[in-house]
Amino acid sequence: MAPITVGGRELTAQQSEAALAEEPTVLVLAGAGTGKTTTLVGRVSVLLDRGVDPSFILLISLTNNTVEDLRRALRREFGEGFGASVMTIHALGSRISGMRPCVGRQRTGLIGRIMSERASEDPRFASDVLEW
């Protein structure tokens, strides 16, 4: 397979492994300045090559700043109006909960159910979360 490039730079072996993963979802955990954004843009490129519609791609990050960085990187690589969704984990939570307040035991129960369902779908998810 040809090397994956983003912005004219070839992905490292670890970045390529994440970008080429066969699983439908990929969790990228790494320190500041290690190339997470580049890795995610590479992942999007691979998904597009596999025929995935951009409107079915969701990139989630922790802060508004990193979400903006991701959006800029996607625009540079794929052009204005690229159809993938990019949002913070908090924005995703608001969408899932239907913008209704979810506090206390309600919130804990919702998070527990989501985590349990995700772990039952992908056993590696639980170990990845614990490792993180």
PDB file of C-alpha atoms in Angstrom:
ATOM      1  CA  MET A   1       0.000   0.000   0.000  1.00  0.00           C
ATOM      2  CA  ALA A   2       1.211   3.499  -0.807  1.00  0.00           C
ATOM      3  CA  PRO A   3       2.259   5.684   2.123  1.00  0.00           C
ATOM      4  CA  ILE A   4      -0.415   7.957   3.557  1.00  0.00           C
ATOM      5  CA  THR A   5       0.410  11.632   3.254  1.00  0.00           C
ATOM      6  CA  VAL A   6      -1.271  14.634   4.836  1.00  0.00           C
ATOM      7  CA  GLY A   7      -0.252  18.112   3.797  1.00  0.00           C
ATOM      8  CA  GLY A   8       2.622  16.628   1.823  1.00  0.00           C
ATOM      9  CA  ARG A   9       4.031  14.799   4.879  1.00  0.00           C
ATOM     10  CA  GLU A  10       4.103  11.018   5.190  1.00  0.00           C
ATOM     11  CA  LEU A  11       2.472   9.554   8.294  1.00  0.00           C
ATOM     12  CA  THR A  12       4.678   7.665  10.741  1.00  0.00           C
ATOM     13  CA  ALA A  13       4.191   3.919  11.278  1.00  0.00           C
ATOM     14  CA  GLN A  14       2.027   4.513  14.382  1.00  0.00           C
ATOM     15  CA  GLN A  15      -0.039   7.187  12.658  1.00  0.00           C
ATOM     16  CA  SER A  16      -0.538   4.926   9.642  1.00  0.00           C
ATOM     17  CA  GLU A  17      -1.649   2.066  11.890  1.00  0.00           C
ATOM     18  CA  ALA A  18      -4.407   4.264  13.356  1.00  0.00           C
ATOM     19  CA  ALA A  19      -5.372   5.646   9.946  1.00  0.00           C
ATOM     20  CA  LEU A  20      -5.587   2.195   8.345  1.00  0.00           C
ATOM     21  CA  ALA A  21      -7.424   0.431  11.194  1.00  0.00           C
ATOM     22  CA  GLU A  22     -10.223  -1.831   9.992  1.00  0.00           C
ATOM     23  CA  GLU A  23     -12.439  -0.999  12.980  1.00  0.00           C
ATOM     24  CA  PRO A  24     -15.160   1.563  12.269  1.00  0.00           C
ATOM     25  CA  THR A  25     -14.074   3.698  15.224  1.00  0.00           C
ATOM     26  CA  VAL A  26     -10.575   4.640  16.297  1.00  0.00           C
ATOM     27  CA  LEU A  27      -9.506   6.266  19.559  1.00  0.00           C
ATOM     28  CA  VAL A  28      -6.334   8.337  19.166  1.00  0.00           C
ATOM     29  CA  LEU A  29      -4.660   9.159  22.477  1.00  0.00           C
ATOM     30  CA  ALA A  30      -1.334  10.967  22.474  1.00  0.00           C
ATOM     31  CA  GLY A  31       0.461  13.906  24.034  1.00  0.00           C
ATOM     32  CA  ALA A  32       0.590  17.468  22.773  1.00  0.00           C
ATOM     33  CA  GLY A  33       2.400  17.990  19.485  1.00  0.00           C
ATOM     34  CA  THR A  34       2.570  14.316  18.541  1.00  0.00           C
ATOM     35  CA  GLY A  35       0.453  14.540  15.397  1.00  0.00           C
ATOM     36  CA  LYS A  36      -3.066  13.588  16.494  1.00  0.00           C
ATOM     37  CA  THR A  37      -4.662  16.044  14.075  1.00  0.00           C
ATOM     38  CA  THR A  38      -2.511  14.782  11.209  1.00  0.00           C
ATOM     39  CA  THR A  39      -3.381  11.201  12.133  1.00  0.00           C
ATOM     40  CA  LEU A  40      -7.104  11.976  12.149  1.00  0.00           C
ATOM     41  CA  VAL A  41      -6.920  13.726   8.784  1.00  0.00           C
ATOM     42  CA  GLY A  42      -5.084  10.663   7.461  1.00  0.00           C
ATOM     43  CA  ARG A  43      -7.826   8.461   8.892  1.00  0.00           C
ATOM     44  CA  VAL A  44     -10.471  10.549   7.127  1.00  0.00           C
ATOM     45  CA  SER A  45      -8.539  10.214   3.872  1.00  0.00           C
ATOM     46  CA  VAL A  46      -8.472   6.418   4.243  1.00  0.00           C
ATOM     47  CA  LEU A  47     -12.210   6.327   5.014  1.00  0.00           C
ATOM     48  CA  LEU A  48     -12.922   8.381   1.904  1.00  0.00           C
ATOM     49  CA  ASP A  49     -10.756   6.019  -0.164  1.00  0.00           C
ATOM     50  CA  ARG A  50     -12.865   3.162   1.222  1.00  0.00           C
ATOM     51  CA  GLY A  51     -16.009   4.881  -0.033  1.00  0.00           C
ATOM     52  CA  VAL A  52     -17.340   6.275   3.236  1.00  0.00           C
ATOM     53  CA  ASP A  53     -19.629   9.270   2.749  1.00  0.00           C
ATOM     54  CA  PRO A  54     -18.141  12.298   4.589  1.00  0.00           C
ATOM     55  CA  SER A  55     -21.515  12.924   6.262  1.00  0.00           C
ATOM     56  CA  PHE A  56     -21.017   9.617   8.139  1.00  0.00           C
ATOM     57  CA  ILE A  57     -17.658  10.688   9.586  1.00  0.00           C
ATOM     58  CA  LEU A  58     -17.542  12.121  13.120  1.00  0.00           C
ATOM     59  CA  LEU A  59     -14.382  13.502  14.722  1.00  0.00           C
ATOM     60  CA  ILE A  60     -14.558  14.250  18.439  1.00  0.00           C
ATOM     61  CA  SER A  61     -12.082  16.224  20.499  1.00  0.00           C
ATOM     62  CA  LEU A  62     -11.985  17.688  23.983  1.00  0.00           C
ATOM     63  CA  THR A  63     -11.634  21.433  23.450  1.00  0.00           C
ATOM     64  CA  ASN A  64     -13.024  24.062  21.106  1.00  0.00           C
ATOM     65  CA  ASN A  65      -9.451  24.956  20.104  1.00  0.00           C
ATOM     66  CA  THR A  66      -8.642  21.436  18.954  1.00  0.00           C
ATOM     67  CA  VAL A  67     -11.974  21.209  17.143  1.00  0.00           C
ATOM     68  CA  GLU A  68     -11.073  24.383  15.230  1.00  0.00           C
ATOM     69  CA  ASP A  69      -7.605  22.950  14.465  1.00  0.00           C
ATOM     70  CA  LEU A  70      -9.252  19.806  13.071  1.00  0.00           C
ATOM     71  CA  ARG A  71     -11.680  21.827  10.967  1.00  0.00           C
ATOM     72  CA  ARG A  72      -8.842  23.918   9.519  1.00  0.00           C
ATOM     73  CA  ALA A  73      -6.816  20.806   8.735  1.00  0.00           C
ATOM     74  CA  LEU A  74      -9.804  19.171   7.028  1.00  0.00           C
ATOM     75  CA  ARG A  75     -10.450  22.300   4.952  1.00  0.00           C
ATOM     76  CA  ARG A  76      -6.781  22.397   3.879  1.00  0.00           C
ATOM     77  CA  GLU A  77      -6.824  18.738   2.887  1.00  0.00           C
ATOM     78  CA  PHE A  78     -10.339  18.356   1.428  1.00  0.00           C
ATOM     79  CA  GLY A  79     -11.587  21.886   0.687  1.00  0.00           C
ATOM     80  CA  GLU A  80     -14.283  24.188   2.008  1.00  0.00           C
ATOM     81  CA  GLY A  81     -17.618  22.647   2.900  1.00  0.00           C
ATOM     82  CA  PHE A  82     -16.214  19.190   3.639  1.00  0.00           C
ATOM     83  CA  GLY A  83     -19.116  17.177   5.087  1.00  0.00           C
ATOM     84  CA  ALA A  84     -17.593  15.470   8.135  1.00  0.00           C
ATOM     85  CA  SER A  85     -18.848  16.498  11.587  1.00  0.00           C
ATOM     86  CA  VAL A  86     -16.259  17.817  14.028  1.00  0.00           C
ATOM     87  CA  MET A  87     -17.282  18.651  17.585  1.00  0.00           C
ATOM     88  CA  THR A  88     -16.278  18.528  21.220  1.00  0.00           C
ATOM     89  CA  ILE A  89     -17.261  15.597  23.385  1.00  0.00           C
ATOM     90  CA  HIS A  90     -19.495  18.043  25.256  1.00  0.00           C
ATOM     91  CA  ALA A  91     -21.342  19.046  22.068  1.00  0.00           C
ATOM     92  CA  LEU A  92     -21.844  15.376  21.232  1.00  0.00           C
ATOM     93  CA  GLY A  93     -23.237  14.747  24.702  1.00  0.00           C
ATOM     94  CA  SER A  94     -25.681  17.618  24.265  1.00  0.00           C
ATOM     95  CA  ARG A  95     -26.864  16.194  20.959  1.00  0.00           C
ATOM     96  CA  ILE A  96     -27.269  12.709  22.387  1.00  0.00           C
ATOM     97  CA  SER A  97     -29.229  13.944  25.383  1.00  0.00           C
ATOM     98  CA  GLY A  98     -31.436  16.103  23.163  1.00  0.00           C
ATOM     99  CA  MET A  99     -30.234  19.293  24.849  1.00  0.00           C
ATOM    100  CA  ARG A 100     -32.139  18.347  27.999  1.00  0.00           C
ATOM    101  CA  PRO A 101     -30.283  18.788  31.269  1.00  0.00           C
ATOM    102  CA  CYS A 102     -28.912  15.516  32.467  1.00  0.00           C
ATOM    103  CA  VAL A 103     -27.639  15.814  36.028  1.00  0.00           C
ATOM    104  CA  GLY A 104     -26.793  13.682  39.026  1.00  0.00           C
ATOM    105  CA  ARG A 105     -27.875  10.071  38.865  1.00  0.00           C
ATOM    106  CA  GLN A 106     -29.476  10.627  35.442  1.00  0.00           C
ATOM    107  CA  ARG A 107     -26.123  11.662  33.995  1.00  0.00           C
ATOM    108  CA  THR A 108     -24.210   8.896  35.745  1.00  0.00           C
ATOM    109  CA  GLY A 109     -26.707   6.314  34.509  1.00  0.00           C
ATOM    110  CA  LEU A 110     -26.598   7.641  30.938  1.00  0.00           C
ATOM    111  CA  ILE A 111     -22.805   7.631  30.841  1.00  0.00           C
ATOM    112  CA  GLY A 112     -22.738   4.152  32.369  1.00  0.00           C
ATOM    113  CA  ARG A 113     -25.177   2.802  29.770  1.00  0.00           C
ATOM    114  CA  ILE A 114     -23.261   4.358  26.882  1.00  0.00           C
ATOM    115  CA  MET A 115     -19.927   3.029  28.162  1.00  0.00           C
ATOM    116  CA  SER A 116     -21.384  -0.434  28.785  1.00  0.00           C
ATOM    117  CA  GLU A 117     -22.946  -0.628  25.321  1.00  0.00           C
ATOM    118  CA  ARG A 118     -19.714   0.550  23.708  1.00  0.00           C
ATOM    119  CA  ALA A 119     -17.634  -1.959  25.686  1.00  0.00           C
ATOM    120  CA  SER A 120     -19.957  -4.825  24.712  1.00  0.00           C
ATOM    121  CA  GLU A 121     -19.602  -3.857  21.027  1.00  0.00           C
ATOM    122  CA  ASP A 122     -15.809  -3.609  21.213  1.00  0.00           C
ATOM    123  CA  PRO A 123     -14.014  -5.361  24.105  1.00  0.00           C
ATOM    124  CA  ARG A 124     -10.850  -3.328  23.419  1.00  0.00           C
ATOM    125  CA  PHE A 125     -12.769  -0.133  24.202  1.00  0.00           C
ATOM    126  CA  ALA A 126     -12.865  -0.889  27.933  1.00  0.00           C
ATOM    127  CA  SER A 127      -9.145  -1.613  28.112  1.00  0.00           C
ATOM    128  CA  ASP A 128      -8.364   1.499  26.028  1.00  0.00           C
ATOM    129  CA  VAL A 129     -10.392   3.680  28.399  1.00  0.00           C
ATOM    130  CA  LEU A 130      -8.774   2.132  31.465  1.00  0.00           C
ATOM    131  CA  GLU A 131      -5.320   2.547  29.927  1.00  0.00           C
ATOM    132  CA  TRP A 132      -6.061   6.195  29.138  1.00  0.00           C
TER     133      TRP A 132
END
